[in-house]
Amino acid sequence: MGTASTLIGLLPTYAMIGVAAPILLTILRFAQGLAIGGQWGGAMLLVTESAPDDKRGFYGAFAQAGAPVGVILANLAFITISAMVSDEFFNTWGWRIPFIASAVLIGKKHVYPIKLGGHKSI
């Protein structure tokens, strides 16, 4: 998902590559959807299996709340950036900043499962 998000921020404009720009955007959004579909189930399993036996539901609720919290944070990022730059800059490049910044999360995504190690059976 992080790769698709970063690539959305780096997409050429319609003026640069014509109709290929919205087609590529659609393909990348589709890739994001596939990625989140796969990551959600794995995240739920990882969180609930790693949680103490008596707190699995509580920990699982945090994983479930991740998507709505992500939407709120994304909206806050766009509100902040749009308030800091001119409308012209925001419409040309400013909206891309959060997408490009998601590149930082790509590396972190690979580190955490390695640090957690194996999982126990439920």
mmCIF file of C-alpha atoms in Angstrom, residues 23-71:
data_model
loop_
_atom_site.group_PDB
_atom_site.id
_atom_site.type_symbol
_atom_site.label_atom_id
_atom_site.label_comp_id
_atom_site.label_asym_id
_atom_site.label_seq_id
_atom_site.Cartn_x
_atom_site.Cartn_y
_atom_site.Cartn_z
ATOM 1 C CA ILE A 23 -5.609 5.498 -15.939
ATOM 2 C CA LEU A 24 -2.437 5.096 -13.862
ATOM 3 C CA LEU A 25 -4.155 6.780 -10.911
ATOM 4 C CA THR A 26 -7.012 4.289 -11.143
ATOM 5 C CA ILE A 27 -4.599 1.353 -11.315
ATOM 6 C CA LEU A 28 -2.687 2.623 -8.257
ATOM 7 C CA ARG A 29 -5.912 3.156 -6.283
ATOM 8 C CA PHE A 30 -6.926 -0.407 -7.190
ATOM 9 C CA ALA A 31 -3.512 -1.605 -5.947
ATOM 10 C CA GLN A 32 -4.103 0.281 -2.674
ATOM 11 C CA GLY A 33 -7.420 -1.503 -2.249
ATOM 12 C CA LEU A 34 -5.865 -4.910 -2.844
ATOM 13 C CA ALA A 35 -3.053 -4.125 -0.427
ATOM 14 C CA ILE A 36 -5.320 -2.993 2.378
ATOM 15 C CA GLY A 37 -7.501 -6.045 1.871
ATOM 16 C CA GLY A 38 -4.497 -8.280 2.414
ATOM 17 C CA GLN A 39 -2.864 -6.254 5.153
ATOM 18 C CA TRP A 40 -5.973 -5.880 7.290
ATOM 19 C CA GLY A 41 -6.459 -9.585 7.887
ATOM 20 C CA GLY A 42 -2.778 -10.102 8.638
ATOM 21 C CA ALA A 43 -2.725 -7.158 11.016
ATOM 22 C CA MET A 44 -5.738 -8.453 12.904
ATOM 23 C CA LEU A 45 -4.146 -11.888 13.268
ATOM 24 C CA LEU A 46 -0.782 -10.487 14.304
ATOM 25 C CA VAL A 47 -2.286 -8.198 16.931
ATOM 26 C CA THR A 48 -4.685 -10.712 18.437
ATOM 27 C CA GLU A 49 -2.185 -13.586 18.458
ATOM 28 C CA SER A 50 0.490 -11.380 20.045
ATOM 29 C CA ALA A 51 -1.840 -10.021 22.725
ATOM 30 C CA PRO A 52 -2.118 -11.481 26.208
ATOM 31 C CA ASP A 53 -4.862 -14.102 26.390
ATOM 32 C CA ASP A 54 -7.142 -11.967 28.542
ATOM 33 C CA LYS A 55 -6.759 -8.833 26.372
ATOM 34 C CA ARG A 56 -7.149 -10.121 22.809
ATOM 35 C CA GLY A 57 -10.425 -8.327 22.161
ATOM 36 C CA PHE A 58 -9.074 -5.075 23.557
ATOM 37 C CA TYR A 59 -5.915 -5.216 21.431
ATOM 38 C CA GLY A 60 -7.898 -6.333 18.378
ATOM 39 C CA ALA A 61 -10.099 -3.265 18.722
ATOM 40 C CA PHE A 62 -7.056 -1.048 18.178
ATOM 41 C CA ALA A 63 -6.214 -2.847 14.928
ATOM 42 C CA GLN A 64 -9.833 -2.486 13.832
ATOM 43 C CA ALA A 65 -9.766 1.241 14.627
ATOM 44 C CA GLY A 66 -6.670 1.743 12.454
ATOM 45 C CA ALA A 67 -8.569 2.516 9.233
ATOM 46 C CA PRO A 68 -10.820 5.252 10.664
ATOM 47 C CA VAL A 69 -7.880 6.789 12.517
ATOM 48 C CA GLY A 70 -5.893 6.714 9.273
ATOM 49 C CA VAL A 71 -8.673 8.558 7.447
#
